[in-house]
PDB file of C-alpha atoms and ligand atoms in Angstrom:
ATOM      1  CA  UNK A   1       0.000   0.000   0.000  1.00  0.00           C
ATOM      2  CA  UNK A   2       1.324   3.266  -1.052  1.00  0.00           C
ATOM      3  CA  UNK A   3       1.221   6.494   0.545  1.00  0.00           C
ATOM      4  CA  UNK A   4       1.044   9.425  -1.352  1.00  0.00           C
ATOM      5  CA  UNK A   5       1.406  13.583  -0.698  1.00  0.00           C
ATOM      6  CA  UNK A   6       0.038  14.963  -3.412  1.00  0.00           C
ATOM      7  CA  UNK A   7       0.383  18.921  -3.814  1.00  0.00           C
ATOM      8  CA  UNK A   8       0.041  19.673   0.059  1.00  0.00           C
ATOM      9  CA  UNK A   9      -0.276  23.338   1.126  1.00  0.00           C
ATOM     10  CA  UNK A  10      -1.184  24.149   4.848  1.00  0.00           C
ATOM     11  CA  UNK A  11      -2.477  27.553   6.735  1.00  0.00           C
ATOM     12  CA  UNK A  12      -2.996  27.881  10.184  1.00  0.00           C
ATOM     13  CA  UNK A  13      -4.939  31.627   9.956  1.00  0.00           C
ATOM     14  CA  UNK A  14      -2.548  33.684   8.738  1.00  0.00           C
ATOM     15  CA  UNK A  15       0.492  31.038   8.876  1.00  0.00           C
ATOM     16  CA  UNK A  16       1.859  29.495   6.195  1.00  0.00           C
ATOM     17  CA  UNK A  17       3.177  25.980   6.676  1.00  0.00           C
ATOM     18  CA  UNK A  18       3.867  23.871   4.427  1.00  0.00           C
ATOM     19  CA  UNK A  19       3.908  24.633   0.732  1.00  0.00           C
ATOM     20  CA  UNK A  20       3.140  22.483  -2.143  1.00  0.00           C
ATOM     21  CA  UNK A  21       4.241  19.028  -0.837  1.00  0.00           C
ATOM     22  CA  UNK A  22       4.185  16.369  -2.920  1.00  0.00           C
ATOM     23  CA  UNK A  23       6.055  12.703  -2.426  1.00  0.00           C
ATOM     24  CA  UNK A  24       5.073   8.998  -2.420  1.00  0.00           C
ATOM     25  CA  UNK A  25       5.820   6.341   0.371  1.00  0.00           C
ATOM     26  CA  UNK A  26       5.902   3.491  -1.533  1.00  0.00           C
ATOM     27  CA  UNK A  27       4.953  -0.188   0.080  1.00  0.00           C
ATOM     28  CA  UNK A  28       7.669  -1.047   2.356  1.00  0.00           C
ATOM     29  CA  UNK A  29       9.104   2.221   2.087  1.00  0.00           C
ATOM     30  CA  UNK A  30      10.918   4.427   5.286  1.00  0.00           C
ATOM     31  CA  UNK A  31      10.677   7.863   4.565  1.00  0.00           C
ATOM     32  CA  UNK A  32      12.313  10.731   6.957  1.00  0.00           C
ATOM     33  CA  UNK A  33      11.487  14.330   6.785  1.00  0.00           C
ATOM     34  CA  UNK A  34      13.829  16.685   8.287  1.00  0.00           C
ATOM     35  CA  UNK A  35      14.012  20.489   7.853  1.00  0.00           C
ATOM     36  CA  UNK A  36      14.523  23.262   9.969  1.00  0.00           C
ATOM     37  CA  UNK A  37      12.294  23.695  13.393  1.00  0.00           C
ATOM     38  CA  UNK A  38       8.874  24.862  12.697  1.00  0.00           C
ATOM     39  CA  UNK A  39       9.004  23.730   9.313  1.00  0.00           C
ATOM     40  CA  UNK A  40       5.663  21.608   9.295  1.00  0.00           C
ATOM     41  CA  UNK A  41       7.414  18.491   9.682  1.00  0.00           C
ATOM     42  CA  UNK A  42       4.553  17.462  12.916  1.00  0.00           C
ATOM     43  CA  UNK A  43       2.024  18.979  10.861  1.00  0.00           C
ATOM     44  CA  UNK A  44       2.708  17.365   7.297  1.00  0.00           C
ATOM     45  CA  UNK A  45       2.526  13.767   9.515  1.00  0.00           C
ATOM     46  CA  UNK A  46      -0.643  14.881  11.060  1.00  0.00           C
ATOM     47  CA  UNK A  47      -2.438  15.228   7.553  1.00  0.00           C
ATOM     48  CA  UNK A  48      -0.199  12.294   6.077  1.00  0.00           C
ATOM     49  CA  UNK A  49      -2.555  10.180   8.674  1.00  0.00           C
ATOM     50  CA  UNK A  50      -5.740  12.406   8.398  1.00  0.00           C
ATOM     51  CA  UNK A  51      -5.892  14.126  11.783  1.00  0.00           C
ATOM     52  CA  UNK A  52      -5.633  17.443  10.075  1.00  0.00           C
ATOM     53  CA  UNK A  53      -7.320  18.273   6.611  1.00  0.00           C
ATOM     54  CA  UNK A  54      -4.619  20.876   4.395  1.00  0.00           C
ATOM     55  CA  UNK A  55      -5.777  23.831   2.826  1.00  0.00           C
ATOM     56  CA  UNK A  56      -4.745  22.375  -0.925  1.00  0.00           C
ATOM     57  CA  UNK A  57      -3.740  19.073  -1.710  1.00  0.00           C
ATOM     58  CA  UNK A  58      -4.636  15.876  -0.186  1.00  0.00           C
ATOM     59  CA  UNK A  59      -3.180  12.871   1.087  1.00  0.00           C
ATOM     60  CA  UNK A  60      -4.293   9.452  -0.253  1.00  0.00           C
ATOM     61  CA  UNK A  61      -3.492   5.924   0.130  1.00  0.00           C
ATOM     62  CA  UNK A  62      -3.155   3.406  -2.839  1.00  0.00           C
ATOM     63  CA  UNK A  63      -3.537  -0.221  -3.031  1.00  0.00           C
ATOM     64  CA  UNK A  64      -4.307  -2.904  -0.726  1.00  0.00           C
ATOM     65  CA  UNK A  65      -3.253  -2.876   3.292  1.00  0.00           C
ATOM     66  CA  UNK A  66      -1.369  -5.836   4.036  1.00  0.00           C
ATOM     67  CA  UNK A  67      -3.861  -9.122   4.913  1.00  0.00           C
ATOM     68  CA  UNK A  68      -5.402  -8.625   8.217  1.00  0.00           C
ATOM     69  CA  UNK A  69      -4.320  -4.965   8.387  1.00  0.00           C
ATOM     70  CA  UNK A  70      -6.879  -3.597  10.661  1.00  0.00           C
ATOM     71  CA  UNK A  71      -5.710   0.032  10.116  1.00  0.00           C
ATOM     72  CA  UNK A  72      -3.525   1.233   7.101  1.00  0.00           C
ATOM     73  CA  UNK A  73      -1.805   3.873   9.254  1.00  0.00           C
ATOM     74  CA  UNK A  74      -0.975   4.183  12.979  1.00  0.00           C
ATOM     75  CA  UNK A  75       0.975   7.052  14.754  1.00  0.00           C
ATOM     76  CA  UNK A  76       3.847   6.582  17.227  1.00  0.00           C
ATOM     77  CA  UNK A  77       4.245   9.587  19.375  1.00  0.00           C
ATOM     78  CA  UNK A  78       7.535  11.462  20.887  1.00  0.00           C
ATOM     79  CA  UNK A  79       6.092  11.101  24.579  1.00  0.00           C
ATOM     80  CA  UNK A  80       4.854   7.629  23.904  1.00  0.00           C
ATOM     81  CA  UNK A  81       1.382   8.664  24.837  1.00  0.00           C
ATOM     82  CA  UNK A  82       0.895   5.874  26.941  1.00  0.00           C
ATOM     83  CA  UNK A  83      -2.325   5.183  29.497  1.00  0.00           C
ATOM     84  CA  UNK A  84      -0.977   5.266  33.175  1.00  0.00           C
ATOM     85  CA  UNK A  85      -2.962   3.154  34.528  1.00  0.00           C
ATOM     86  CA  UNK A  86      -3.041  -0.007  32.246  1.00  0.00           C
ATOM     87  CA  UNK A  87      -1.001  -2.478  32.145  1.00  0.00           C
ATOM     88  CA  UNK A  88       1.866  -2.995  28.912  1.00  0.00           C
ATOM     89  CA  UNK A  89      -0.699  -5.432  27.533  1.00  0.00           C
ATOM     90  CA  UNK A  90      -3.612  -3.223  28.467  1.00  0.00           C
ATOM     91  CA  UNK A  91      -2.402  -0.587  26.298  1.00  0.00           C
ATOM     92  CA  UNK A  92      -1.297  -2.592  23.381  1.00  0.00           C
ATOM     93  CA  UNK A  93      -4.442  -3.588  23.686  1.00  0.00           C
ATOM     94  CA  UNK A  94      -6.513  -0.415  23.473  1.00  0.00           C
ATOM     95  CA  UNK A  95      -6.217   0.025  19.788  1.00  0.00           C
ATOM     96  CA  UNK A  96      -8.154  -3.073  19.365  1.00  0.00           C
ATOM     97  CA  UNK A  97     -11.123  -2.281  21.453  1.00  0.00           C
ATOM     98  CA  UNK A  98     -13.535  -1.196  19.393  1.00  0.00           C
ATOM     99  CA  UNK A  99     -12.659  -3.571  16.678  1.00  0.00           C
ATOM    100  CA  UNK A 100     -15.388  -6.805  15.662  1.00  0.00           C
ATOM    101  CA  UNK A 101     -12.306  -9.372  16.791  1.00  0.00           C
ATOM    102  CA  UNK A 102     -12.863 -11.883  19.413  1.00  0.00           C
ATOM    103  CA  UNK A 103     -10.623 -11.895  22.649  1.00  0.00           C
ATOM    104  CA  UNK A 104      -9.152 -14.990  21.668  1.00  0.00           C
ATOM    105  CA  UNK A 105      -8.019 -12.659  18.408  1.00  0.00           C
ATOM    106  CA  UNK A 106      -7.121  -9.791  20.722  1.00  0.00           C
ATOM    107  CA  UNK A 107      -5.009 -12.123  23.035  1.00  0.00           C
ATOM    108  CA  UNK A 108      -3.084 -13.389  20.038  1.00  0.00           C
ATOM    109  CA  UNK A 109      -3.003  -9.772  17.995  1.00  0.00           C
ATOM    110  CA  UNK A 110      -1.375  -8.612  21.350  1.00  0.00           C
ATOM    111  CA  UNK A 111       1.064 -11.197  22.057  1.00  0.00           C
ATOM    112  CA  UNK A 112       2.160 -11.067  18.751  1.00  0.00           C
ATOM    113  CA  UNK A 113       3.004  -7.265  18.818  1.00  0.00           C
ATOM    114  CA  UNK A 114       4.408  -8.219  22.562  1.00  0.00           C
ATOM    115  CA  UNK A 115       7.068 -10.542  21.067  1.00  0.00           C
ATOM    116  CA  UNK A 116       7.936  -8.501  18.049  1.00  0.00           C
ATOM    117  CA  UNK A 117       8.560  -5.504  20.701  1.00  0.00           C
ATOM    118  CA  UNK A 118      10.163  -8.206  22.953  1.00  0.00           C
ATOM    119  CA  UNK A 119       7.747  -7.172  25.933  1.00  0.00           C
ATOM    120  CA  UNK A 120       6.384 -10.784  26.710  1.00  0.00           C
ATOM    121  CA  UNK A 121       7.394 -11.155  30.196  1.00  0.00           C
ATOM    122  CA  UNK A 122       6.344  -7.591  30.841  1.00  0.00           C
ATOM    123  CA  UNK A 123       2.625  -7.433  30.124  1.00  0.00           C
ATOM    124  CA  UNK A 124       1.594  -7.145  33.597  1.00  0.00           C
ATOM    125  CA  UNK A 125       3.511  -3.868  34.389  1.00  0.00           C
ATOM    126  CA  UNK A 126       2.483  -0.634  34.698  1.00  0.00           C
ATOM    127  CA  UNK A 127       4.380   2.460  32.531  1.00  0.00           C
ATOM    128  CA  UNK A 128       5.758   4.228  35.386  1.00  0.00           C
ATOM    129  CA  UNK A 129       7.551   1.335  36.496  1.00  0.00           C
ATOM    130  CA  UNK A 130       9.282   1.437  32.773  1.00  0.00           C
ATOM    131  CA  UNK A 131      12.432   2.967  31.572  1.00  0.00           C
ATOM    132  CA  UNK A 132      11.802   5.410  29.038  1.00  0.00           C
ATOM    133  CA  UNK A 133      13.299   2.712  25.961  1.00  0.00           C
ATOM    134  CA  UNK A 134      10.696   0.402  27.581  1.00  0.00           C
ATOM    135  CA  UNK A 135       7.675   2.995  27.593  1.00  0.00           C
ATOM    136  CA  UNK A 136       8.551   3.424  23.769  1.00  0.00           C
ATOM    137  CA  UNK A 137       8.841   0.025  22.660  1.00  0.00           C
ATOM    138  CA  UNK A 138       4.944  -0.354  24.603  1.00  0.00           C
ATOM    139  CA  UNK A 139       4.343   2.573  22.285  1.00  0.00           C
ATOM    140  CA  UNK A 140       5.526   0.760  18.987  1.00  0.00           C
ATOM    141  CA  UNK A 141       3.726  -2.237  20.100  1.00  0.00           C
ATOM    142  CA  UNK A 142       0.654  -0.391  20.483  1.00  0.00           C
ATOM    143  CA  UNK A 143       1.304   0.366  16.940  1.00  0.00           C
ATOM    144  CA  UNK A 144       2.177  -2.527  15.425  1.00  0.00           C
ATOM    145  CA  UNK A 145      -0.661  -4.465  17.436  1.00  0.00           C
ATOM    146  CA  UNK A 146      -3.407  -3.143  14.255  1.00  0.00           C
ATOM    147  CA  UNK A 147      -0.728  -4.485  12.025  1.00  0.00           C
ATOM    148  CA  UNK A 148       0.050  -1.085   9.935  1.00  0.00           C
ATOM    149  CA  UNK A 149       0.504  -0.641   6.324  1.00  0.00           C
ATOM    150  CA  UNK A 150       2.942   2.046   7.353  1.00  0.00           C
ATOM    151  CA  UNK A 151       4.101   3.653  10.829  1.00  0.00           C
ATOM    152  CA  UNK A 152       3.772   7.256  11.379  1.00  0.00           C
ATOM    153  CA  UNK A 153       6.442   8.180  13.782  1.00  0.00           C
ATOM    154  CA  UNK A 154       6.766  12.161  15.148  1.00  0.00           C
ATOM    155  CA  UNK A 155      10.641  12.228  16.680  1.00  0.00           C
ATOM    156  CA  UNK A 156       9.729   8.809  18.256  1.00  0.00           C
ATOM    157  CA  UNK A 157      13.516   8.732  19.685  1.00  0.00           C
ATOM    158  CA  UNK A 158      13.951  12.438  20.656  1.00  0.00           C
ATOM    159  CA  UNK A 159      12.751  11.706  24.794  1.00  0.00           C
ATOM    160  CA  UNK A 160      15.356   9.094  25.205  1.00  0.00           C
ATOM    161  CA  UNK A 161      19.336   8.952  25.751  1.00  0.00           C
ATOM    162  CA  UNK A 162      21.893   8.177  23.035  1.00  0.00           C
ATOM    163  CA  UNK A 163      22.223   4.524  24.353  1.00  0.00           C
ATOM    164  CA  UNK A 164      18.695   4.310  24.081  1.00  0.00           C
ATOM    165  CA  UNK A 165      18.444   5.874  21.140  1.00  0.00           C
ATOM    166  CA  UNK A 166      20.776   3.724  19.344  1.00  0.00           C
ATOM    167  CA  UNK A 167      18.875   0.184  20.992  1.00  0.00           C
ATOM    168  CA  UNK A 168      15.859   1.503  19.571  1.00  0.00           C
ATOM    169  CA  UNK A 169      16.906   1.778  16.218  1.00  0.00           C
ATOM    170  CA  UNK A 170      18.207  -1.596  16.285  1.00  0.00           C
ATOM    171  CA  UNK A 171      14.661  -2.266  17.062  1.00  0.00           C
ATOM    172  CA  UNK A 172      13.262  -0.474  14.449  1.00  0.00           C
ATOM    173  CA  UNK A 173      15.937  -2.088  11.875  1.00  0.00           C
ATOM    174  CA  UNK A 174      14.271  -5.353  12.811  1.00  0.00           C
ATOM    175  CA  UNK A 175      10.891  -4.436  12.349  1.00  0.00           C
ATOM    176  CA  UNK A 176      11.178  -3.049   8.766  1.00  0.00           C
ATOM    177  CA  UNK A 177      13.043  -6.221   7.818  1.00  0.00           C
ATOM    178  CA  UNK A 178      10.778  -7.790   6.149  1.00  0.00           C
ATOM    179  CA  UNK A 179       9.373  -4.961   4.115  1.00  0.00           C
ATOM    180  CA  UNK A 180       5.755  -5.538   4.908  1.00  0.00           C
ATOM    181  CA  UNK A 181       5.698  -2.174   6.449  1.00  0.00           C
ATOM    182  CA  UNK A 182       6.588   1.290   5.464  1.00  0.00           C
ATOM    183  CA  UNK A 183       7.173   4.281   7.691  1.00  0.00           C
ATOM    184  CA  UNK A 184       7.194   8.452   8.086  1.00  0.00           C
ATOM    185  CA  UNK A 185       9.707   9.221  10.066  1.00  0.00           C
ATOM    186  CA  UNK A 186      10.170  12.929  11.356  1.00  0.00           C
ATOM    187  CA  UNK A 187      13.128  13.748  13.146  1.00  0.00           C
ATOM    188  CA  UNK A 188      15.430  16.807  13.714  1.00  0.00           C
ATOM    189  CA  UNK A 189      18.442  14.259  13.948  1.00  0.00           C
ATOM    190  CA  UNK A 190      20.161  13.693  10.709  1.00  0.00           C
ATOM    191  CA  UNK A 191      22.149  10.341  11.863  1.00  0.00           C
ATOM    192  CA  UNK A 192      18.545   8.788  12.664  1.00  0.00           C
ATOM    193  CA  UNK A 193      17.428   9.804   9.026  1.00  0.00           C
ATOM    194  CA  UNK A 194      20.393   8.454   7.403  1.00  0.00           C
ATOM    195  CA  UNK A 195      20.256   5.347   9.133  1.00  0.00           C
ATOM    196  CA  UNK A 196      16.644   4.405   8.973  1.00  0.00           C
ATOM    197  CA  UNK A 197      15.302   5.758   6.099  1.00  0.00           C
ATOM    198  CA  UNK A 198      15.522   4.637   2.377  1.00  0.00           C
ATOM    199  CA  UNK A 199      14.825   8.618   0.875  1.00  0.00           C
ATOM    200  CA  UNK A 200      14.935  11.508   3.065  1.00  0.00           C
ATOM    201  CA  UNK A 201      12.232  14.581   2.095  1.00  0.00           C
ATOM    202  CA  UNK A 202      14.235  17.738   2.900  1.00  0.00           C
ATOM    203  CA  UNK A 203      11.495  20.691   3.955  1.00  0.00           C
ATOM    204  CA  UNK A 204      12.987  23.936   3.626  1.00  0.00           C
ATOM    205  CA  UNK A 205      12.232  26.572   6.303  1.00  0.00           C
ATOM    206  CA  UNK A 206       8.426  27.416   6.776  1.00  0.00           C
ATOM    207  CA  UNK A 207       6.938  27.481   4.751  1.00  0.00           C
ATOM    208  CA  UNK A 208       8.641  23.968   4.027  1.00  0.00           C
ATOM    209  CA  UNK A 209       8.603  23.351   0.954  1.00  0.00           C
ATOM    210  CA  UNK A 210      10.658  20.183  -0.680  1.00  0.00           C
ATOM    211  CA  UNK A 211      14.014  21.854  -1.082  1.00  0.00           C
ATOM    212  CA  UNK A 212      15.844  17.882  -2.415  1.00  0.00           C
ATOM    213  CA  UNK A 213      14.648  14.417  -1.566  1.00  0.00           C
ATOM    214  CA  UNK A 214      17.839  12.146  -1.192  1.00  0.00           C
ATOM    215  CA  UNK A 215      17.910   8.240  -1.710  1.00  0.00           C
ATOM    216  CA  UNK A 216      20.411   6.512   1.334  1.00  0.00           C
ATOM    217  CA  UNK A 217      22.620   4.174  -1.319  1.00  0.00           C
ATOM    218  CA  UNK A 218      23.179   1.480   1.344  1.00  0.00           C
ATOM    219  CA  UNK A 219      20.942  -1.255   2.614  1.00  0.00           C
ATOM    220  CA  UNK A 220      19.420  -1.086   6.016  1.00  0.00           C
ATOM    221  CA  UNK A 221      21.241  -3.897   7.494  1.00  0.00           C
ATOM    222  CA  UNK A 222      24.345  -2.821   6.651  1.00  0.00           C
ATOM    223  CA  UNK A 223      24.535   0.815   7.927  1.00  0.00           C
ATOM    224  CA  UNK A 224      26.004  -0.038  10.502  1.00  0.00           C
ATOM    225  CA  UNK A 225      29.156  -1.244   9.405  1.00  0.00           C
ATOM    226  CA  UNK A 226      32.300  -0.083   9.730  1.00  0.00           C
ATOM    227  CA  UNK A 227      32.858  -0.188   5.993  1.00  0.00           C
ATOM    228  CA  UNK A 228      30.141   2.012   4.823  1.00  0.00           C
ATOM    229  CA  UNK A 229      30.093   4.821   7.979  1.00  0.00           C
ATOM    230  CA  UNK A 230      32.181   7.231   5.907  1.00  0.00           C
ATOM    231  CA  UNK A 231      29.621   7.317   3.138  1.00  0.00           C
ATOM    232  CA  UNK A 232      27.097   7.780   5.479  1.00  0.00           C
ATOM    233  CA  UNK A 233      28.784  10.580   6.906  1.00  0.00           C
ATOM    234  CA  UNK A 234      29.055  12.401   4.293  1.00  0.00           C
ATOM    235  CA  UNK A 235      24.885  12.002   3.530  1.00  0.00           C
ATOM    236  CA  UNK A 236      24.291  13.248   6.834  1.00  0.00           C
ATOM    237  CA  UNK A 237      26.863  16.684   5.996  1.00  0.00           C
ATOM    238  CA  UNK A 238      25.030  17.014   2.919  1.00  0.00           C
ATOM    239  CA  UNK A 239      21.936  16.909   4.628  1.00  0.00           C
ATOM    240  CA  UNK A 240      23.079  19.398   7.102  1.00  0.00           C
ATOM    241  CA  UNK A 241      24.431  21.519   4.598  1.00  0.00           C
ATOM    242  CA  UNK A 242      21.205  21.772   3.434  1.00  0.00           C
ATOM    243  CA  UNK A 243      19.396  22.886   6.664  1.00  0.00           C
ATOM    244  CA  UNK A 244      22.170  24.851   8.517  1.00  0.00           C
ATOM    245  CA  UNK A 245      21.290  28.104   7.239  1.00  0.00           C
ATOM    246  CA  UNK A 246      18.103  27.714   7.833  1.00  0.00           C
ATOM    247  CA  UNK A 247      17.992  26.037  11.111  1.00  0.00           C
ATOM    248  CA  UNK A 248      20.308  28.846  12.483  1.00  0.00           C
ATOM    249  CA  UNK A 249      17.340  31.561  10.541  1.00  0.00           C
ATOM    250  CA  UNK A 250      14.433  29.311  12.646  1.00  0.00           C
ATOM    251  CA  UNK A 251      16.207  29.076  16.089  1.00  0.00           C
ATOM    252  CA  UNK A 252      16.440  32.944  15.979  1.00  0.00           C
ATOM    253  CA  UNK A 253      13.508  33.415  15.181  1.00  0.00           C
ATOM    254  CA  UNK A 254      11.796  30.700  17.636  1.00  0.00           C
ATOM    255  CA  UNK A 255      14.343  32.863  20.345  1.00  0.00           C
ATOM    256  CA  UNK A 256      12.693  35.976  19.456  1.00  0.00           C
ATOM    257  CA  UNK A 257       9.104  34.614  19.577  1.00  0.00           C
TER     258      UNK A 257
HETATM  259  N1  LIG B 301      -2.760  23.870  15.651  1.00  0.00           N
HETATM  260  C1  LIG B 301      -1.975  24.897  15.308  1.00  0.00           C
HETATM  261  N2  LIG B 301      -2.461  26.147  15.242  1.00  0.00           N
HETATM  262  C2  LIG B 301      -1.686  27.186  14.884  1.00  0.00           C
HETATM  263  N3  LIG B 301      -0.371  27.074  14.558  1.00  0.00           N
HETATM  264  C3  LIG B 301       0.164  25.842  14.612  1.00  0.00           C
HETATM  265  C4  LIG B 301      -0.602  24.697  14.985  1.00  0.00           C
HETATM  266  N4  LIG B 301       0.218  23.602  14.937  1.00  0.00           N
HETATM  267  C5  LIG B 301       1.435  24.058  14.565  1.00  0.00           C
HETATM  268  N5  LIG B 301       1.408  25.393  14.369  1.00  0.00           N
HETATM  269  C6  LIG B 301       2.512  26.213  13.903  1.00  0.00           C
HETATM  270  O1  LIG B 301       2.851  25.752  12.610  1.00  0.00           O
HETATM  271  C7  LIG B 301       4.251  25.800  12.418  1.00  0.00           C
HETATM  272  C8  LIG B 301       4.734  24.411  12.045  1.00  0.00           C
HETATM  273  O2  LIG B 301       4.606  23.577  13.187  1.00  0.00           O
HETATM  274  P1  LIG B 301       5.068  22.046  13.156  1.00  0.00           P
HETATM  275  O3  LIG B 301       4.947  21.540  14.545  1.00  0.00           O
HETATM  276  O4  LIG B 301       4.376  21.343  12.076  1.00  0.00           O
HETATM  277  O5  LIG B 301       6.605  22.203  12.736  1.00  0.00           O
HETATM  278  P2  LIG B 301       7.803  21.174  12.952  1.00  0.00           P
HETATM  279  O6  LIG B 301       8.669  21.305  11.743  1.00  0.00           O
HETATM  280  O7  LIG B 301       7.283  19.834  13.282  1.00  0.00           O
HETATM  281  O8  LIG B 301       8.494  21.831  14.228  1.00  0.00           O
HETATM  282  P3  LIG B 301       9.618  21.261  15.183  1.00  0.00           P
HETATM  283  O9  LIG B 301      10.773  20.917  14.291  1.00  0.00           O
HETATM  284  O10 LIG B 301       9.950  22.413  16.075  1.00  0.00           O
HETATM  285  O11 LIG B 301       9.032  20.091  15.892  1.00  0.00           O
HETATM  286  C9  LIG B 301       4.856  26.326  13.715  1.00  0.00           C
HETATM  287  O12 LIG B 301       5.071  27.711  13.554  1.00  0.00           O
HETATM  288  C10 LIG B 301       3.762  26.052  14.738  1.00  0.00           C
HETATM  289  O13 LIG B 301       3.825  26.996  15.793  1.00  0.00           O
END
């Protein structure tokens, strides 16, 4: 199932956000969008998945979800957004509530999402007794548990230490193995970008507009080698390149707000 921007323009009142926006995430298919702060990036994700309608343009999906999809598209949130007082399972669960499944379909939907997040032995607890690494990886099982066409993941990493960090995209390498799902990505961090994504969608400053899309020439699995970390280097100047100006133009101007 594809994913497609097509021709997105955004106002708040007098604000203009994002500016003719168009780019496909094709099946299978990790996407990043970086840019400047204040750019849209949050806001472009929150139409990509239909919480917000733009001003021009739509977003659309193509083809068919994957078999037993129960939602094409499923966010995964910078503050993992998690219910305090249910359980891990209990809030893997929740997406799955209002659905026509069985429990005996719920059980297994869960404990599938459980394992792939390797949270089996900790159904039972409650967030606040998680690290943060943990609370996110109850967050991606929350979104895997509707078993997504593609993830749509607002600086999912940002709340959490490099160590963390770097765990958690381990993770996330595993998950998108297989290529049965595709993901948004928006991050401000370029080496996150470069090593998850398979194009990056550069937004310039607001309103962000596609300034360059870049294709990452190496394969998932292999960026992390030692072999290839030059290369990737150099994607991630480029990229920065790109943004400095304008990053140093948007954290005046967020200073002088
Ligand atoms: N609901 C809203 N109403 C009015 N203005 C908004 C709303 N949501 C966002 N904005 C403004 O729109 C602009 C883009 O915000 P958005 O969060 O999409 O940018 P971003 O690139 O994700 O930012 P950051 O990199 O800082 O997370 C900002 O100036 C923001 O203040």
């Amino acid at each position: 199932m594809d994913l497609i921007a097509e021709t997105i323009s955004h106002r708040f009142d007098a604000l203009d956000v994002l500016h003719d926006v168009s780019f496909t995430v094709g099946a299978g298919e990790v996407v990043a969008i970086v840019g400047p702060s204040g750019c849209g990036k949050s806001t472009l994700l929150s139409i990509l998945g239909g919480l917000l309608q733009p001003t021009a343009g739509r977003a659309l999906l193509r083809g068919a979800p994957p078999p037993g999809s129960l939602n094409p598209l499923t966010f995964v949130f910078q503050d993992f957004a998690l219910l305090p007082w249910a359980s891990v399972a209990e809030n893997v669960a929740f997406p799955l509530l209002h659905t026509s499944q069985s429990a005996l379909q719920r059980a297994a939907a869960v404990d599938d999402a459980l394992g792939r997040t390797r949270l089996l032995d900790f159904r039972a607890v409650f967030p606040k007794q998680l690290s943060g690494g943990m609370r996110q990886r109850v967050g991606i099982a929350r979104a895997l548990v509707v078993r997504p066409a593609i993830l749509l993941m607002d600086e999912p990493l940002s709340a959490l230490d490099s160590q963390t960090r770097e765990l958690l995209m381990e993770d996330f390498v595993d998950l998108l193995a297989d290529g049965t799902m595709g993901a948004v990505y928006v991050t401000h961090n370029l080496e996150e970008a470069v090593r998850l994504a398979d194009r990056i969608v550069v937004l310039s400053r607001r309103p962000g507009r596609i300034r360059k899309v870049v294709s990452v020439p190496v394969k998932r699995r292999e960026r992390d080698e030692a072999s290839v970390r030059t290369q990737l280097l150099e994607l991630q100047n480029e990229l920065w390149s790109l943004i400095r100006t304008e990053a140093i133009d948007a954290e005046r101007e967020v200073q002088h707000a």
